[in-house]
GROMACS .gro file of C-alpha atoms in nm:
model
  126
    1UNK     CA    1  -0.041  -0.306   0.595
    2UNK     CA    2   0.346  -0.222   0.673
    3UNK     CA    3   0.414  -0.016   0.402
    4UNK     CA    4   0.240   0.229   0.473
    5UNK     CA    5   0.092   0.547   0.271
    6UNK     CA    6   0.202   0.826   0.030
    7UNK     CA    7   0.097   1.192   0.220
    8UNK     CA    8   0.001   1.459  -0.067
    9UNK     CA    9   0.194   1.727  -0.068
   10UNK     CA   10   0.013   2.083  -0.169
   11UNK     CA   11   0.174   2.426  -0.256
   12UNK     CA   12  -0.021   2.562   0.045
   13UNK     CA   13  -0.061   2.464   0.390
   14UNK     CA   14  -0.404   2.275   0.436
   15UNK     CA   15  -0.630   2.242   0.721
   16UNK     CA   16  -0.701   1.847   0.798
   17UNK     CA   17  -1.060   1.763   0.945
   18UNK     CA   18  -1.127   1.392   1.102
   19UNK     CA   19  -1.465   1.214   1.100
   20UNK     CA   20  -1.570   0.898   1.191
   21UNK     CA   21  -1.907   0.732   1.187
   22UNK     CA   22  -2.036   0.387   1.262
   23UNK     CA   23  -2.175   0.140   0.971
   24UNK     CA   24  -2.438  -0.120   1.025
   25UNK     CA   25  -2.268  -0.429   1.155
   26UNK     CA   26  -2.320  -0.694   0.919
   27UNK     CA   27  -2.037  -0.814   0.707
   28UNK     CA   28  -2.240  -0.821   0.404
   29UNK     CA   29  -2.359  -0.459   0.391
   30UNK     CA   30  -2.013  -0.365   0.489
   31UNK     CA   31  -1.896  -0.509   0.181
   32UNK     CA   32  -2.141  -0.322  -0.001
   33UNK     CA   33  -2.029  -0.002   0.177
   34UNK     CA   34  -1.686  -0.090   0.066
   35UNK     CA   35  -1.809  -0.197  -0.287
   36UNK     CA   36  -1.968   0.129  -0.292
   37UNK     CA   37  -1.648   0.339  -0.263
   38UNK     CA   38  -1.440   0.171  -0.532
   39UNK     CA   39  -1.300   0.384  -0.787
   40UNK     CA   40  -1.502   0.185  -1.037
   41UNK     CA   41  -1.837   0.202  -0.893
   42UNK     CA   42  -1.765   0.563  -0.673
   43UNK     CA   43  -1.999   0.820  -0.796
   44UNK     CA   44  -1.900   1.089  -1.055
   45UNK     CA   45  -2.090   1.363  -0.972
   46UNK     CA   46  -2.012   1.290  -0.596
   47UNK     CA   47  -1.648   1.318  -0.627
   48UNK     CA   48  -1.721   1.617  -0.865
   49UNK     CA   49  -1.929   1.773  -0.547
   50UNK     CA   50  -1.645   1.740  -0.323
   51UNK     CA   51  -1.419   1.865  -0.553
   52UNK     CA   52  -1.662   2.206  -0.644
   53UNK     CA   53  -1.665   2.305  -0.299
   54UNK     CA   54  -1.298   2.297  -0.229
   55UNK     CA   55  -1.211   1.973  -0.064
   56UNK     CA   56  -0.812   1.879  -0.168
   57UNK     CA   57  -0.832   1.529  -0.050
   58UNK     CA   58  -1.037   1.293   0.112
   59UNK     CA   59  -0.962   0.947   0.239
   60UNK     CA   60  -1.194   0.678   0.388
   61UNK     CA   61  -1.053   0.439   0.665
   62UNK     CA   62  -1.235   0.122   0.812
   63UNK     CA   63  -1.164  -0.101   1.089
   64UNK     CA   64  -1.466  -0.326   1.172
   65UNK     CA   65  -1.764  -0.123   1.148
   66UNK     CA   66  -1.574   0.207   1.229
   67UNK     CA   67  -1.513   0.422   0.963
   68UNK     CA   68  -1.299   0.709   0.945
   69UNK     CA   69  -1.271   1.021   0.729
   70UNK     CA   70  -0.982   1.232   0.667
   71UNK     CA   71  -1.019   1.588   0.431
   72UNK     CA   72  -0.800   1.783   0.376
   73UNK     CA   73  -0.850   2.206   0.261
   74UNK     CA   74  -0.716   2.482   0.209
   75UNK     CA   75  -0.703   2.712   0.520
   76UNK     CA   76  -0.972   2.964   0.432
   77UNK     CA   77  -1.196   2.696   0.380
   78UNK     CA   78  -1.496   2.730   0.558
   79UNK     CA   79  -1.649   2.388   0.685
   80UNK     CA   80  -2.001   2.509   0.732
   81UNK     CA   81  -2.084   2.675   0.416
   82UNK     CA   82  -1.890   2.406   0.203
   83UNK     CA   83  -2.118   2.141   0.350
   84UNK     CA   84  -2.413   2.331   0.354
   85UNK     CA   85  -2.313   2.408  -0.019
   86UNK     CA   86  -2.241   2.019  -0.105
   87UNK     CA   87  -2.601   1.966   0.037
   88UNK     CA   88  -2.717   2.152  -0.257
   89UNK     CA   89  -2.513   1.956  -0.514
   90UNK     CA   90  -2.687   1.678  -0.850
   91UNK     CA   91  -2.723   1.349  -0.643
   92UNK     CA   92  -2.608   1.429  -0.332
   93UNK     CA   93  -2.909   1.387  -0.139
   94UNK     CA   94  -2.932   1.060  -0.341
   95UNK     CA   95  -2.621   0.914  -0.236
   96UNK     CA   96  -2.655   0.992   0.091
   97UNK     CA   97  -2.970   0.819   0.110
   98UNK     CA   98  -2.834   0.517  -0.055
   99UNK     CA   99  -2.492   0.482   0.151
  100UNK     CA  100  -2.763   0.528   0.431
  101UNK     CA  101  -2.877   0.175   0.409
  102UNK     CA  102  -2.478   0.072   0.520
  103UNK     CA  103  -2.457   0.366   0.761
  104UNK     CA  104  -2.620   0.376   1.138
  105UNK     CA  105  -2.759   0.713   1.077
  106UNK     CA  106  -3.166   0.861   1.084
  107UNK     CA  107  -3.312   0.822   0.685
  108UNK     CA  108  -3.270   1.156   0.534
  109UNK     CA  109  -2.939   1.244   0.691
  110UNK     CA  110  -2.677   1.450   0.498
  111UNK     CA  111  -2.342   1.382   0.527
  112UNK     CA  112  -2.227   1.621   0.781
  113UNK     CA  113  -2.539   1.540   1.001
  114UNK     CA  114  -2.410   1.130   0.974
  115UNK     CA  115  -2.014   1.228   1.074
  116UNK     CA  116  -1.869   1.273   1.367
  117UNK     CA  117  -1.622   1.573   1.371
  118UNK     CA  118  -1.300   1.406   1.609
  119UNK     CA  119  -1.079   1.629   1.854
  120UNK     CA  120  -0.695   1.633   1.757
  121UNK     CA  121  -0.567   1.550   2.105
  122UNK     CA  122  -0.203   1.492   2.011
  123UNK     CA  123   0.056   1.577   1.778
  124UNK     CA  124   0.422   1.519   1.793
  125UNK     CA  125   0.574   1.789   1.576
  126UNK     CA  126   0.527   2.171   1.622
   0.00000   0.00000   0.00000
C-alpha cells in the first residue's frame, strides 16, 4: 500500500503503546481473525469497552501471522488499571475467548495477558 495512512490528530498530546501477538498459522483462521475485525461484524460492546476506559484510537496491523497493535491515550492514562478495568467490561471475557481460537495464546487469556507490550527503540524527531 503506497499511499499510505491518515495520523489522527487530538487537542492533547497522547501517549502511543505497541503490541504485537502471534495468530495461529493457518490461512483460513486468519481470515476469520480478519473477518472478525471488520467494521461490520466488529463487536459493539467491544469497541464501546475500549472506548469507556479511555483508549483514543486503536489500530490493528497484520503481516503473515504477526499482528500488531497500535493505541493511542491520553497521557494520564494509566495502562494497568484501564486493562484491568476493560477485563471487567459486558462480553469481554467472551470475545477474548472467541478471538482465542485465531490467537496462539493459553484458553482463558485476557487481552493484555495475549499482547506483547514492544520497546520504542527509535525515533527520528525530538
Amino acid at each position: 500500500m503506497t499511499e499510505g495512512f491518515t495520523v489522527k490528530r487530538y487537542r492533547q498530546p497522547v501517549k502511543r503503546y505497541v503490541q504485537t501477538m502471534s495468530l495461529k498459522d493457518d490461512p483460513q483462521l486468519i481470515e476469520k481473525y480478519r473477518a472478525a475485525h471488520a467494521r461490520e461484524n466488529f463487536w459493539p460492546e467491544i469497541k464501546a469497552g475500549i472506548q469507556a476506559v479511555g483508549i483514543l484510537e486503536m489500530e490493528l496491523y497484520i503481516i503473515g501471522n504477526r499482528v500488531v497493535m497500535i493505541v493511542e491515550t491520553p497521557l494520564d492514562f494509566d495502562w494497568d488499571s484501564a486493562m484491568a478495568k476493560l477485563a471487567t467490561l459486558p462480553r469481554q471475557q467472551e470475545w477474548e475467548d472467541y478471538v482465542a481460537i485465531f490467537q496462539r495464546c493459553s484458553q482463558g487469556a485476557t487481552s493484555d495477558e495475549k499482547w506483547q507490550m514492544t520497546e520504542r527503540m527509535f525515533y527520528l524527531y525530538e
